[in-house]
């Protein structure tokens, strides 16, 4: 990334804003101004979509309203949306309007004409599809209200914060229906194979679910715990995350251990705090070693990719998968990369975590 000092400051401000809340509207409101300056845009919008059993969507527009995206208005012209097809064809890739259709086609499109009729012509668009989970997507779009094309640098700017945006949407989606932490602990996390801790770094446990202690006692021996009551390996991972910058945290916020016939998984999520030290939610799951490949994931993969994915869920390395399938290790690595991209996951631990939640939602 070739950014100026000012652009790097803006990028850091955007990333900080994306982690400032677990509410979609609040996150977008906080990130809007620095993001528009960073990517050189006039307006932004996030569309959350579920594609089964039928397409359903909800727009979140921070700041000034975009009349075209008002409830009831967009629905009337949504079948003319020329952005949806290209971004679904290339998830996680920033696509500008000139890559979607010609300028003449753009000017005559019903979507653009309707935006002009409503008094806010969206003359340029740049968008990216965020695969949040199987059948659940976020489409993030930036707009210009004058006919000035988005540059390569604008696309690079948006691309550079995509992983953080996707992580923020995922975390907000997990908690948006929860009104209090007590409800989170007592209602959502009651199954015997799931627990939840709220920790104030470096090691002060401020709340815990009813199942957390039994899982910790099952997973660790007394000698594994430090004086705070946290297992040393968990405390060490948490404090390493606290010291990392936002980019380094991506892919390091899930801890997985394979013991006997089960996976032990801890996902670390930084909680928003208006003042005082930031607290972290530690979500603990115990999962069977042989996790079936969820139908929602399988539908997005080719038969060869699905086969590799099943072996990954058995905790097999790339080399072991290559031997068993009688293919090269390079072929397996290529499949793994495509699997992660199609499913919107960062690494094996995140793939395991998402597969487990689809098989047995918690």
Short mmCIF file of C-alpha atoms in Angstrom, two decimals:
data_model
loop_
_atom_site.label_atom_id
_atom_site.label_comp_id
_atom_site.label_asym_id
_atom_site.label_seq_id
_atom_site.Cartn_x
_atom_site.Cartn_y
_atom_site.Cartn_z
CA UNK A 1 0.00 0.00 0.00
CA UNK A 2 1.48 3.31 -1.10
CA UNK A 3 -0.25 5.85 1.13
CA UNK A 4 0.81 9.30 2.25
CA UNK A 5 1.18 10.13 5.93
CA UNK A 6 -2.23 11.83 5.89
CA UNK A 7 -3.83 8.79 4.25
CA UNK A 8 -2.28 6.44 6.81
CA UNK A 9 -3.70 8.58 9.62
CA UNK A 10 -7.12 8.48 7.97
CA UNK A 11 -6.90 4.72 7.52
CA UNK A 12 -6.07 4.23 11.21
CA UNK A 13 -8.99 6.49 12.14
CA UNK A 14 -11.37 4.45 9.96
CA UNK A 15 -10.19 1.16 11.48
CA UNK A 16 -10.56 2.55 14.99
CA UNK A 17 -14.11 3.69 14.17
CA UNK A 18 -15.00 0.25 12.79
CA UNK A 19 -14.12 -1.22 16.18
CA UNK A 20 -15.80 1.49 18.25
CA UNK A 21 -19.22 -0.14 18.61
CA UNK A 22 -21.27 -3.29 18.05
CA UNK A 23 -24.07 -1.35 16.35
CA UNK A 24 -24.19 -1.01 12.55
CA UNK A 25 -25.49 2.58 12.60
CA UNK A 26 -22.97 3.74 15.20
CA UNK A 27 -20.03 2.08 13.43
CA UNK A 28 -20.95 3.59 10.07
CA UNK A 29 -21.57 7.02 11.59
CA UNK A 30 -18.17 7.00 13.29
CA UNK A 31 -16.33 5.77 10.18
CA UNK A 32 -18.15 7.88 7.60
CA UNK A 33 -16.20 11.14 7.59
CA UNK A 34 -12.64 9.73 7.64
CA UNK A 35 -13.60 7.00 5.15
CA UNK A 36 -15.09 9.44 2.65
CA UNK A 37 -11.92 11.52 2.83
CA UNK A 38 -9.66 8.46 2.65
CA UNK A 39 -11.40 6.99 -0.42
CA UNK A 40 -12.31 10.39 -1.93
CA UNK A 41 -16.06 9.78 -2.08
CA UNK A 42 -19.20 11.84 -1.41
CA UNK A 43 -21.46 9.21 0.14
CA UNK A 44 -21.38 5.67 1.53
CA UNK A 45 -23.88 2.90 2.16
CA UNK A 46 -23.90 -0.67 3.46
CA UNK A 47 -26.47 -3.19 2.23
CA UNK A 48 -26.89 -6.31 4.37
CA UNK A 49 -28.32 -9.20 2.34
CA UNK A 50 -29.55 -12.72 2.85
CA UNK A 51 -29.96 -14.71 -0.36
CA UNK A 52 -32.05 -17.66 0.89
CA UNK A 53 -34.86 -18.56 0.81
CA UNK A 54 -35.15 -15.37 -1.27
CA UNK A 55 -33.15 -12.19 -1.55
CA UNK A 56 -33.75 -9.85 1.38
CA UNK A 57 -31.79 -6.68 2.03
CA UNK A 58 -31.53 -3.71 4.36
CA UNK A 59 -29.63 -0.51 3.64
CA UNK A 60 -27.65 1.39 6.26
CA UNK A 61 -26.74 4.92 5.14
CA UNK A 62 -24.64 7.03 7.50
CA UNK A 63 -24.92 10.80 7.49
CA UNK A 64 -26.95 12.49 4.76
CA UNK A 65 -29.66 10.29 3.32
CA UNK A 66 -29.43 8.87 -0.18
CA UNK A 67 -33.01 9.14 -1.52
CA UNK A 68 -32.56 6.20 -3.92
CA UNK A 69 -31.83 3.88 -0.97
CA UNK A 70 -34.82 4.91 1.15
CA UNK A 71 -37.09 2.08 2.28
CA UNK A 72 -39.56 1.28 -0.48
CA UNK A 73 -37.73 3.32 -3.12
CA UNK A 74 -34.79 1.02 -3.85
CA UNK A 75 -37.10 -2.02 -3.89
CA UNK A 76 -38.97 -0.58 -6.86
CA UNK A 77 -35.81 -0.48 -9.01
CA UNK A 78 -33.66 -3.15 -7.34
CA UNK A 79 -34.07 -5.52 -10.29
CA UNK A 80 -32.19 -2.92 -12.38
CA UNK A 81 -29.23 -2.81 -9.98
CA UNK A 82 -26.20 -3.23 -12.23
CA UNK A 83 -23.80 -3.40 -9.25
CA UNK A 84 -25.07 -6.64 -7.73
CA UNK A 85 -24.05 -9.04 -10.50
CA UNK A 86 -20.42 -7.92 -10.84
CA UNK A 87 -19.69 -7.84 -7.10
CA UNK A 88 -21.28 -11.26 -6.54
CA UNK A 89 -19.09 -12.59 -9.36
CA UNK A 90 -15.95 -11.27 -7.63
CA UNK A 91 -16.41 -11.17 -3.84
CA UNK A 92 -13.80 -9.34 -1.76
CA UNK A 93 -12.71 -7.35 -4.83
CA UNK A 94 -13.31 -3.61 -5.20
CA UNK A 95 -15.11 -2.96 -8.50
CA UNK A 96 -15.65 0.46 -10.08
CA UNK A 97 -18.55 1.38 -12.34
CA UNK A 98 -16.46 1.35 -15.54
CA UNK A 99 -15.78 -2.34 -14.84
CA UNK A 100 -19.53 -2.99 -14.56
CA UNK A 101 -20.84 -1.35 -17.74
CA UNK A 102 -19.99 1.34 -20.27
CA UNK A 103 -20.55 5.00 -19.50
CA UNK A 104 -23.36 5.17 -22.01
CA UNK A 105 -25.09 2.18 -20.40
CA UNK A 106 -24.56 3.77 -16.99
CA UNK A 107 -26.13 7.07 -18.05
CA UNK A 108 -29.20 5.27 -19.45
CA UNK A 109 -29.62 2.79 -16.60
CA UNK A 110 -32.94 3.02 -14.70
CA UNK A 111 -31.05 3.06 -11.39
CA UNK A 112 -29.00 6.13 -12.32
CA UNK A 113 -31.93 7.91 -13.96
CA UNK A 114 -34.04 7.35 -10.84
CA UNK A 115 -31.28 8.73 -8.61
CA UNK A 116 -31.26 11.91 -10.72
CA UNK A 117 -35.06 12.18 -10.59
CA UNK A 118 -34.81 12.07 -6.78
CA UNK A 119 -32.39 14.99 -6.76
CA UNK A 120 -29.14 13.19 -5.95
CA UNK A 121 -27.50 11.73 -9.01
CA UNK A 122 -25.09 8.95 -8.10
CA UNK A 123 -22.75 9.62 -11.02
CA UNK A 124 -20.02 7.20 -9.95
CA UNK A 125 -19.98 4.09 -7.80
CA UNK A 126 -17.33 1.81 -6.34
CA UNK A 127 -18.42 -1.28 -4.43
CA UNK A 128 -17.26 -4.51 -2.81
CA UNK A 129 -19.09 -7.65 -1.68
CA UNK A 130 -18.24 -8.87 1.83
CA UNK A 131 -19.08 -12.58 2.41
CA UNK A 132 -19.97 -12.39 6.10
CA UNK A 133 -21.23 -15.96 6.30
CA UNK A 134 -22.90 -18.52 4.07
CA UNK A 135 -25.94 -16.86 2.47
CA UNK A 136 -25.22 -13.62 4.38
CA UNK A 137 -23.42 -10.75 2.67
CA UNK A 138 -22.61 -7.11 3.07
CA UNK A 139 -22.38 -4.93 -0.03
CA UNK A 140 -20.47 -1.76 0.73
CA UNK A 141 -20.67 1.06 -1.80
CA UNK A 142 -19.06 4.47 -2.15
CA UNK A 143 -20.57 7.11 -4.43
CA UNK A 144 -19.59 10.33 -6.18
CA UNK A 145 -22.21 12.89 -7.09
CA UNK A 146 -20.20 14.28 -10.00
CA UNK A 147 -18.90 12.56 -13.12
CA UNK A 148 -15.35 12.06 -11.87
CA UNK A 149 -14.14 8.46 -11.98
CA UNK A 150 -12.75 6.70 -8.92
CA UNK A 151 -8.99 6.20 -9.34
CA UNK A 152 -6.82 3.15 -8.68
CA UNK A 153 -5.74 4.82 -5.43
CA UNK A 154 -9.38 5.13 -4.32
CA UNK A 155 -9.91 1.41 -4.98
CA UNK A 156 -6.71 0.57 -3.09
CA UNK A 157 -7.88 2.67 -0.14
CA UNK A 158 -11.20 0.83 0.09
CA UNK A 159 -9.52 -2.54 -0.42
CA UNK A 160 -7.09 -1.83 2.42
CA UNK A 161 -9.85 -1.63 5.03
CA UNK A 162 -12.06 -4.43 3.63
CA UNK A 163 -10.99 -7.10 6.14
CA UNK A 164 -11.65 -4.70 9.02
CA UNK A 165 -15.03 -3.74 7.60
CA UNK A 166 -16.02 -7.39 7.20
CA UNK A 167 -14.90 -8.19 10.76
CA UNK A 168 -16.90 -5.25 12.09
CA UNK A 169 -20.04 -6.29 10.21
CA UNK A 170 -19.62 -9.86 11.45
CA UNK A 171 -19.23 -8.77 15.07
CA UNK A 172 -22.14 -6.32 14.88
CA UNK A 173 -24.30 -9.04 13.37
CA UNK A 174 -23.49 -11.36 16.24
CA UNK A 175 -24.59 -8.88 18.89
CA UNK A 176 -27.11 -6.52 17.32
CA UNK A 177 -30.09 -8.34 18.85
CA UNK A 178 -28.62 -8.37 22.35
CA UNK A 179 -29.74 -5.60 24.67
CA UNK A 180 -27.66 -6.36 27.75
CA UNK A 181 -24.58 -8.36 28.63
CA UNK A 182 -26.62 -10.38 31.11
CA UNK A 183 -28.89 -11.54 28.31
CA UNK A 184 -25.81 -12.44 26.30
CA UNK A 185 -24.44 -14.59 29.09
CA UNK A 186 -27.59 -16.16 30.46
CA UNK A 187 -29.67 -16.75 27.34
CA UNK A 188 -27.37 -17.08 24.34
CA UNK A 189 -24.59 -19.11 25.92
CA UNK A 190 -26.35 -21.79 27.95
CA UNK A 191 -25.41 -24.99 26.01
CA UNK A 192 -22.99 -27.30 27.88
CA UNK A 193 -20.35 -27.11 25.14
CA UNK A 194 -20.25 -23.29 25.04
CA UNK A 195 -19.04 -20.64 27.49
CA UNK A 196 -18.38 -16.93 27.61
CA UNK A 197 -16.00 -14.72 29.57
CA UNK A 198 -15.71 -10.93 29.73
CA UNK A 199 -12.11 -10.05 30.53
CA UNK A 200 -10.43 -6.72 31.24
CA UNK A 201 -6.80 -7.07 30.14
CA UNK A 202 -4.37 -8.14 31.26
CA UNK A 203 -6.31 -10.82 33.16
CA UNK A 204 -9.24 -9.55 35.23
CA UNK A 205 -12.40 -11.60 34.60
CA UNK A 206 -15.36 -9.27 35.14
CA UNK A 207 -18.19 -11.59 34.07
CA UNK A 208 -18.64 -15.18 32.99
CA UNK A 209 -21.43 -17.43 31.77
CA UNK A 210 -22.67 -20.38 33.75
CA UNK A 211 -20.81 -22.91 31.59
CA UNK A 212 -17.47 -21.13 31.41
CA UNK A 213 -15.96 -22.63 34.57
CA UNK A 214 -16.86 -26.21 33.67
CA UNK A 215 -15.27 -25.85 30.23
CA UNK A 216 -12.11 -24.31 31.66
CA UNK A 217 -11.80 -27.08 34.22
CA UNK A 218 -12.31 -29.69 31.52
CA UNK A 219 -9.84 -28.15 29.10
CA UNK A 220 -7.00 -27.28 31.47
CA UNK A 221 -5.20 -28.75 34.47
CA UNK A 222 -4.72 -26.67 37.66
CA UNK A 223 -1.11 -26.01 36.72
CA UNK A 224 -2.24 -24.36 33.45
CA UNK A 225 -3.88 -21.46 35.30
CA UNK A 226 -2.16 -18.30 36.49
CA UNK A 227 -3.01 -16.34 39.63
CA UNK A 228 -5.85 -14.48 37.87
CA UNK A 229 -7.77 -17.70 37.24
CA UNK A 230 -7.19 -17.62 33.49
CA UNK A 231 -5.26 -20.35 31.65
CA UNK A 232 -1.82 -18.99 30.84
CA UNK A 233 -2.16 -19.78 27.12
CA UNK A 234 -5.43 -17.81 26.91
CA UNK A 235 -4.08 -14.89 28.94
CA UNK A 236 -0.97 -14.78 26.75
CA UNK A 237 -3.01 -14.76 23.54
CA UNK A 238 -5.30 -12.02 24.86
CA UNK A 239 -2.46 -9.74 25.89
CA UNK A 240 -0.69 -10.32 22.59
CA UNK A 241 -3.86 -9.20 20.79
CA UNK A 242 -4.11 -6.10 22.98
CA UNK A 243 -0.60 -5.07 21.91
CA UNK A 244 -1.20 -5.75 18.19
CA UNK A 245 -2.37 -3.18 15.72
CA UNK A 246 -5.66 -3.79 13.94
CA UNK A 247 -4.05 -5.35 10.85
CA UNK A 248 -2.05 -7.85 12.90
CA UNK A 249 -5.11 -8.94 14.88
CA UNK A 250 -6.84 -10.23 11.76
CA UNK A 251 -6.43 -14.01 11.70
CA UNK A 252 -5.03 -14.11 15.24
CA UNK A 253 -8.30 -13.67 17.11
CA UNK A 254 -9.20 -17.38 17.19
CA UNK A 255 -7.36 -19.96 19.31
CA UNK A 256 -7.87 -23.63 18.43
CA UNK A 257 -6.56 -26.74 20.16
CA UNK A 258 -7.24 -30.33 19.13
CA UNK A 259 -7.53 -32.65 22.11
CA UNK A 260 -8.53 -36.30 21.72
CA UNK A 261 -11.72 -36.24 19.65
CA UNK A 262 -12.72 -32.58 19.95
CA UNK A 263 -11.65 -29.08 19.00
CA UNK A 264 -11.39 -26.47 21.72
CA UNK A 265 -12.00 -23.04 20.26
CA UNK A 266 -11.79 -19.57 21.79
CA UNK A 267 -12.71 -16.49 19.75
CA UNK A 268 -11.49 -13.13 21.08
CA UNK A 269 -13.71 -10.09 20.38
CA UNK A 270 -12.85 -6.60 21.58
CA UNK A 271 -15.88 -4.97 23.18
CA UNK A 272 -16.73 -1.28 22.71
CA UNK A 273 -16.33 1.00 25.72
CA UNK A 274 -17.16 4.72 25.82
CA UNK A 275 -14.56 5.30 28.52
CA UNK A 276 -12.10 3.35 30.61
CA UNK A 277 -10.24 0.18 29.59
CA UNK A 278 -11.55 -1.89 26.68
CA UNK A 279 -12.88 -5.28 27.67
CA UNK A 280 -12.78 -8.46 25.61
CA UNK A 281 -15.36 -11.18 25.06
CA UNK A 282 -13.89 -14.69 24.98
CA UNK A 283 -16.33 -17.11 23.34
CA UNK A 284 -15.45 -20.75 24.10
CA UNK A 285 -16.78 -23.71 22.11
CA UNK A 286 -16.05 -27.43 22.28
CA UNK A 287 -16.65 -29.02 18.90
CA UNK A 288 -16.45 -32.59 17.64
CA UNK A 289 -13.31 -33.28 15.60
CA UNK A 290 -15.22 -34.51 12.57
CA UNK A 291 -17.39 -31.52 11.62
CA UNK A 292 -19.64 -32.07 8.59
CA UNK A 293 -19.27 -29.53 5.80
CA UNK A 294 -22.43 -27.37 6.13
CA UNK A 295 -24.80 -27.36 3.17
CA UNK A 296 -24.60 -23.56 3.01
CA UNK A 297 -20.82 -23.78 2.50
CA UNK A 298 -20.91 -26.74 0.12
CA UNK A 299 -23.23 -24.89 -2.27
CA UNK A 300 -20.59 -22.21 -2.81
CA UNK A 301 -17.76 -24.64 -3.64
CA UNK A 302 -16.86 -26.82 -6.59
CA UNK A 303 -16.85 -30.59 -5.92
CA UNK A 304 -13.04 -30.58 -5.69
CA UNK A 305 -13.03 -27.64 -3.28
CA UNK A 306 -15.74 -29.25 -1.13
CA UNK A 307 -13.67 -32.43 -0.93
CA UNK A 308 -10.64 -30.46 0.29
CA UNK A 309 -12.84 -28.56 2.75
CA UNK A 310 -14.07 -31.83 4.29
CA UNK A 311 -10.49 -32.96 4.86
CA UNK A 312 -9.65 -29.60 6.43
CA UNK A 313 -12.48 -30.13 8.90
CA UNK A 314 -10.77 -33.39 9.93
CA UNK A 315 -7.71 -31.34 10.92
CA UNK A 316 -5.58 -32.65 8.07
CA UNK A 317 -2.62 -30.61 6.83
CA UNK A 318 -2.21 -29.64 3.17
CA UNK A 319 0.38 -32.40 2.80
CA UNK A 320 -1.94 -35.02 4.30
CA UNK A 321 -4.81 -33.90 2.06
CA UNK A 322 -2.56 -34.04 -1.01
CA UNK A 323 -1.46 -37.60 -0.16
CA UNK A 324 -4.99 -38.81 0.46
CA UNK A 325 -6.43 -37.22 -2.68
CA UNK A 326 -3.40 -38.10 -4.82
CA UNK A 327 -2.86 -34.52 -5.97
CA UNK A 328 -0.01 -32.07 -5.58
CA UNK A 329 0.39 -29.90 -2.50
CA UNK A 330 0.23 -26.87 -4.80
CA UNK A 331 -3.22 -27.98 -6.00
CA UNK A 332 -4.43 -28.30 -2.42
CA UNK A 333 -3.07 -24.85 -1.54
CA UNK A 334 -4.86 -23.37 -4.55
CA UNK A 335 -8.14 -25.00 -3.48
CA UNK A 336 -7.70 -23.78 0.10
CA UNK A 337 -7.14 -20.20 -1.08
CA UNK A 338 -10.29 -20.31 -3.22
CA UNK A 339 -12.30 -21.88 -0.38
CA UNK A 340 -11.33 -19.08 2.01
CA UNK A 341 -12.18 -16.40 -0.56
CA UNK A 342 -15.56 -17.89 -1.47
CA UNK A 343 -16.58 -18.42 2.17
CA UNK A 344 -15.24 -15.10 3.42
CA UNK A 345 -12.94 -16.58 6.08
CA UNK A 346 -9.41 -15.51 6.99
CA UNK A 347 -7.72 -18.78 7.89
CA UNK A 348 -8.30 -22.37 8.99
CA UNK A 349 -9.32 -21.45 12.53
CA UNK A 350 -11.96 -19.03 11.23
CA UNK A 351 -13.15 -21.64 8.69
CA UNK A 352 -13.54 -24.17 11.51
CA UNK A 353 -15.35 -21.65 13.69
CA UNK A 354 -17.84 -20.67 10.97
CA UNK A 355 -18.47 -24.31 9.98
CA UNK A 356 -19.13 -25.25 13.58
CA UNK A 357 -21.61 -22.40 14.06
CA UNK A 358 -23.52 -23.41 10.95
CA UNK A 359 -23.69 -27.03 12.09
CA UNK A 360 -24.69 -26.10 15.61
CA UNK A 361 -25.54 -22.40 15.97
CA UNK A 362 -24.73 -20.82 19.34
#
